Short mmCIF file of C-alpha atoms and ligand atoms in Angstrom, two decimals:
data_model
loop_
_atom_site.label_atom_id
_atom_site.label_comp_id
_atom_site.label_asym_id
_atom_site.label_seq_id
_atom_site.Cartn_x
_atom_site.Cartn_y
_atom_site.Cartn_z
CA MET A 135 0.00 0.00 0.00
CA PRO A 136 1.33 3.49 -0.86
CA GLU A 137 2.81 5.32 2.15
CA GLN A 138 0.25 8.15 1.93
CA GLN A 139 -2.66 5.71 2.35
CA LYS A 140 -1.34 4.38 5.59
CA ARG A 141 -2.97 5.57 8.79
CA GLY A 142 -1.23 6.35 12.04
CA ALA A 143 -1.08 3.54 14.55
CA PHE A 144 -3.30 3.63 17.61
CA ILE A 145 -1.22 2.64 20.61
CA VAL A 146 -2.52 2.29 24.17
CA PHE A 147 -0.66 2.21 27.48
CA GLU A 148 -2.23 0.30 30.35
CA GLY A 149 -1.12 -0.64 33.83
CA LEU A 150 -1.68 -0.14 37.54
CA ASP A 151 -1.84 3.34 39.06
CA ARG A 152 1.65 4.93 39.26
CA SER A 153 3.11 2.25 36.97
CA GLY A 154 4.73 4.88 34.72
CA LYS A 155 2.15 4.97 31.91
CA SER A 156 1.91 8.74 31.68
CA THR A 157 5.69 9.16 31.69
CA GLN A 158 6.22 6.50 29.02
CA ALA A 159 3.35 7.74 26.84
CA ALA A 160 4.78 11.27 26.93
CA MET A 161 8.31 10.03 26.16
CA LEU A 162 7.03 8.03 23.20
CA VAL A 163 5.07 10.96 21.80
CA ASP A 164 8.16 13.21 22.10
CA ARG A 165 10.22 10.66 20.24
CA LEU A 166 7.65 10.24 17.47
CA LYS A 167 7.18 14.00 17.12
CA GLN A 168 10.78 14.24 15.96
CA GLU A 169 9.60 12.35 12.85
CA ARG A 170 6.00 13.58 12.43
CA ALA A 171 4.21 16.56 13.92
CA ASP A 172 0.69 15.17 14.06
CA VAL A 173 1.07 12.55 16.79
CA LYS A 174 -1.46 13.08 19.56
CA LEU A 175 -1.59 11.94 23.16
CA ILE A 176 -4.97 11.34 24.79
CA LYS A 177 -5.40 10.57 28.46
CA PHE A 178 -8.37 8.72 29.94
CA PRO A 179 -10.15 9.68 32.02
CA ASP A 180 -10.11 13.14 30.45
CA ARG A 181 -11.11 15.18 33.50
CA THR A 182 -11.74 18.40 31.55
CA THR A 183 -15.14 17.51 30.01
CA PRO A 184 -18.40 17.73 32.02
CA VAL A 185 -18.44 13.92 32.31
CA GLY A 186 -14.74 13.95 33.22
CA LYS A 187 -15.41 16.42 36.03
CA MET A 188 -17.92 14.01 37.59
CA ILE A 189 -15.32 11.23 37.34
CA ASP A 190 -12.67 13.45 38.91
CA SER A 191 -14.90 14.29 41.85
CA TYR A 192 -15.63 10.56 42.36
CA LEU A 193 -11.94 9.59 42.20
CA ARG A 194 -11.07 12.24 44.79
CA SER A 195 -13.86 10.83 47.01
CA GLN A 196 -15.68 14.16 46.87
CA SER A 197 -18.82 12.41 45.61
CA GLU A 198 -20.31 8.92 45.74
CA LEU A 199 -21.83 7.10 42.80
CA ASP A 200 -23.33 3.69 42.19
CA ASP A 201 -20.71 1.28 40.74
CA ARG A 202 -22.68 0.87 37.52
CA ALA A 203 -23.21 4.60 37.12
CA ILE A 204 -19.50 5.43 37.45
CA HIS A 205 -18.60 2.58 35.11
CA LEU A 206 -20.87 4.03 32.44
CA LEU A 207 -19.46 7.53 32.99
CA PHE A 208 -15.90 6.28 32.37
CA SER A 209 -17.11 4.65 29.17
CA ALA A 210 -19.05 7.77 28.13
CA ASN A 211 -15.83 9.76 28.61
CA ARG A 212 -14.08 7.47 26.11
CA TRP A 213 -16.96 7.66 23.66
CA GLU A 214 -17.19 11.46 23.75
CA LEU A 215 -13.50 11.72 22.84
CA ALA A 216 -13.48 8.80 20.41
CA SER A 217 -16.10 10.53 18.30
CA HIS A 218 -14.60 14.04 18.59
CA SER A 219 -10.97 13.35 17.95
CA SER A 220 -11.21 10.14 15.89
CA CYS A 221 -9.05 7.96 18.11
CA GLY A 222 -6.92 5.71 16.04
CA HIS A 223 -5.37 8.24 13.73
CA ASP A 224 -1.86 8.44 15.05
CA HIS A 225 -2.89 8.52 18.65
CA ARG A 226 -1.15 7.34 21.74
CA CYS A 227 -3.46 6.77 24.61
CA ASP A 228 -2.79 6.74 28.33
CA ARG A 229 -5.39 4.19 29.59
CA TYR A 230 -8.38 2.89 27.67
CA ALA A 231 -11.32 0.50 27.83
CA PHE A 232 -9.18 -2.22 29.48
CA SER A 233 -8.93 -0.08 32.61
CA GLY A 234 -12.70 0.15 32.49
CA ILE A 235 -13.05 -3.60 32.83
CA ALA A 236 -10.16 -4.05 35.27
CA PHE A 237 -11.22 -1.42 37.81
CA SER A 238 -14.95 -2.23 37.78
CA PHE A 239 -14.86 -6.04 37.55
CA CYS A 240 -12.82 -6.32 40.75
CA LYS A 241 -15.32 -4.34 42.83
CA PRO A 242 -17.25 -6.12 45.59
CA SER A 243 -20.55 -5.45 43.79
CA ASN A 244 -19.79 -8.43 41.51
CA LEU A 245 -20.46 -6.85 38.13
CA SER A 246 -20.00 -9.49 35.45
CA TYR A 247 -17.00 -9.38 33.11
CA GLU A 248 -19.33 -9.18 30.09
CA TRP A 249 -21.33 -6.34 31.61
CA CYS A 250 -18.14 -4.38 32.29
CA ARG A 251 -16.99 -4.87 28.70
CA ALA A 252 -20.30 -4.10 27.01
CA PRO A 253 -20.38 -0.26 26.98
CA ASP A 254 -17.00 -0.09 25.22
CA ILE A 255 -17.88 -2.52 22.41
CA GLY A 256 -17.38 -0.69 19.13
CA LEU A 257 -14.75 1.82 20.25
CA PRO A 258 -11.70 2.08 17.96
CA ALA A 259 -9.44 -0.92 18.69
CA PRO A 260 -5.76 -0.27 19.40
CA ASP A 261 -3.13 -1.67 17.05
CA LEU A 262 -0.96 -2.35 20.06
CA THR A 263 -1.48 -2.23 23.82
CA LEU A 264 1.57 -1.91 26.04
CA PHE A 265 0.91 -3.14 29.57
CA LEU A 266 3.47 -1.73 31.99
CA ASP A 267 4.02 -4.53 34.45
CA VAL A 268 4.85 -3.22 37.91
CA GLY A 269 3.88 -4.98 41.13
CA PRO A 270 1.38 -3.51 43.64
CA ASP A 271 4.19 -3.26 46.21
CA THR A 272 6.24 -1.09 43.83
CA VAL A 273 3.38 1.28 42.94
CA LYS A 274 2.60 1.62 46.63
CA SER A 275 6.08 3.01 47.22
CA ARG A 276 5.78 5.62 44.44
CA GLY A 277 5.09 9.30 45.15
CA GLY A 278 1.45 10.34 45.43
CA PHE A 279 0.13 6.79 45.85
CA GLY A 280 -2.93 6.70 48.11
CA GLU A 281 -4.33 10.09 47.11
CA GLU A 282 -7.22 8.67 45.07
CA ARG A 283 -9.98 6.15 45.58
CA TYR A 284 -8.47 3.02 43.99
CA GLU A 285 -4.95 3.52 45.31
CA THR A 286 -4.70 0.73 47.85
CA GLU A 287 -2.45 -2.31 47.55
CA GLU A 288 -5.45 -4.66 47.76
CA VAL A 289 -7.35 -2.99 44.90
CA GLN A 290 -4.22 -2.80 42.74
CA GLN A 291 -3.56 -6.54 43.18
CA LYS A 292 -7.13 -7.37 42.11
CA VAL A 293 -6.84 -4.98 39.15
CA LYS A 294 -3.58 -6.65 38.11
CA ASP A 295 -5.26 -10.07 38.10
CA VAL A 296 -8.04 -8.79 35.82
CA PHE A 297 -5.51 -7.16 33.49
CA GLU A 298 -3.83 -10.57 33.14
CA ARG A 299 -7.11 -12.11 32.05
CA ILE A 300 -7.70 -9.28 29.55
CA GLY A 301 -4.16 -9.70 28.16
CA GLU A 302 -4.75 -13.40 27.55
CA GLU A 303 -8.02 -12.61 25.80
CA MET A 304 -6.49 -9.91 23.58
CA GLY A 305 -3.62 -12.12 22.37
CA MET A 306 0.05 -11.42 22.62
CA GLY A 307 2.19 -9.24 20.39
CA LEU A 308 2.00 -7.68 16.96
CA LEU A 309 1.13 -10.88 15.14
CA THR A 310 -2.47 -10.63 16.27
CA GLU A 311 -4.23 -7.36 15.59
CA GLY A 312 -4.67 -5.42 18.75
CA GLY A 313 -1.87 -7.43 20.31
CA TRP A 314 -1.15 -7.04 24.01
CA VAL A 315 2.46 -6.73 25.10
CA VAL A 316 3.68 -6.92 28.69
CA VAL A 317 6.61 -4.57 29.33
CA GLU A 318 8.58 -4.99 32.55
CA GLY A 319 8.21 -1.56 34.18
CA ASP A 320 10.45 -1.91 37.21
CA PHE A 321 13.58 -0.59 35.47
CA GLU A 322 14.74 3.00 35.04
CA LYS A 323 12.51 4.94 32.68
CA GLU A 324 15.03 5.23 29.81
CA LYS A 325 15.47 1.47 29.73
CA VAL A 326 11.71 0.88 29.73
CA ALA A 327 11.37 3.44 26.91
CA GLU A 328 13.87 1.50 24.78
CA VAL A 329 11.92 -1.74 25.19
CA ILE A 330 8.72 0.11 24.26
CA TRP A 331 10.41 1.59 21.20
CA ASP A 332 11.36 -1.90 19.98
CA TRP A 333 7.65 -2.75 19.91
CA VAL A 334 6.48 0.55 18.46
CA LYS A 335 9.12 0.94 15.76
CA PRO A 336 7.50 -1.47 13.26
CA LEU A 337 4.31 0.64 13.47
CA SER A 338 5.96 4.07 13.44
CA GLY A 339 5.74 4.40 9.65
CA GLY A 340 1.96 3.85 9.71
CA VAL A 341 -0.41 0.92 9.39
CA SER A 342 -2.12 -0.25 6.21
CA ARG A 343 -4.92 -2.43 7.61
CA PRO A 344 -8.24 -0.67 8.41
CA LEU A 345 -8.90 0.45 11.95
CA ARG A 346 -10.90 -2.22 13.74
CA THR A 347 -13.39 -1.87 16.54
CA LEU A 348 -13.17 -3.35 20.01
CA TRP A 349 -14.90 -6.67 20.56
CA ASP A 350 -17.32 -5.99 17.71
CA GLU A 351 -17.22 -9.30 15.86
CA LYS A 352 -19.90 -8.44 13.29
CA GLU A 353 -18.40 -5.11 12.25
CA ASN A 354 -14.86 -6.49 12.14
CA LYS A 355 -15.99 -9.42 9.98
CA GLU A 356 -17.71 -7.09 7.51
CA ARG A 357 -14.55 -4.96 7.23
CA ASN A 358 -12.43 -8.04 6.65
CA ASP A 359 -14.84 -9.34 3.98
CA GLN A 360 -14.66 -5.98 2.16
CA LEU A 361 -10.88 -6.17 2.20
CA TYR A 362 -10.84 -9.40 0.22
CA ILE A 363 -13.43 -8.52 -2.46
P1 DGP B 651 -5.27 8.08 36.19
O1 DGP B 651 -5.72 9.49 35.91
O2 DGP B 651 -4.64 7.40 34.98
O3 DGP B 651 -4.46 7.98 37.45
O4 DGP B 651 -6.61 7.23 36.45
C1 DGP B 651 -7.49 7.59 37.46
C2 DGP B 651 -8.06 6.40 38.18
O5 DGP B 651 -9.22 5.95 37.51
C3 DGP B 651 -7.16 5.20 38.32
O6 DGP B 651 -7.26 4.72 39.65
C4 DGP B 651 -7.72 4.20 37.37
C5 DGP B 651 -9.18 4.53 37.31
N1 DGP B 651 -9.81 4.25 36.04
C6 DGP B 651 -9.37 4.60 34.81
N2 DGP B 651 -10.25 4.23 33.87
C7 DGP B 651 -11.28 3.64 34.53
C8 DGP B 651 -12.51 3.07 34.10
O7 DGP B 651 -12.85 3.03 32.93
N3 DGP B 651 -13.31 2.57 35.08
C9 DGP B 651 -12.99 2.61 36.40
N4 DGP B 651 -13.84 2.10 37.30
N5 DGP B 651 -11.83 3.14 36.83
C10 DGP B 651 -10.99 3.65 35.90
#
């Protein structure tokens, strides 16, 4: 496919709180901007929108919300930005729908895995998800830990277990579309950034396959069928 028809890769960072996602996402965007100016970084939750402000108040324990209601607000926050800024066109994303499942599924209210996944079905699917693997004991020792609602060692351990399940479901590496890669995050940030770059480099020139949608089997099948006509 000609270079100009390629689209920018959609790359997502996931991980526990204080695992270094924001730092690594920013470092990657800086590196890519040396080659192309149009790379964008999105952060979820985006606390600047009206929905994001409700989420922010909840996370700071300034308001209480039903577990289902807050779950749907997090998803709405992704949808409002997915439609406005067309996620998937050269975007790097700090957290995404996988956090939605991980943080809600582990709550005591026993929401089902399928229910947690449902509101995000159809969002743009990442070409690559980088999971920064740092243990709950490490994140606990990092600055600022404990300021927000989910920042306890117990919650982070449960979240980590759900992320492992999601990673298995998404499939490992670049060979499968939307591949999930576990990056050891306990090293110094420059070393972690080099490992991340090894994964991102093959995608840095753009991607030729169409953007897929998350967990939307029917729509993805139709796009694949069109490709082979
Ligand atoms: P951050 O700004 O990246 O530190 O994230 C804020 C907190 O919100 C963090 O504890 C993870 C949590 N979180 C992020 N996305 C979701 C989501 O979709 N659902 C729920 N329940 N929690 C989320």
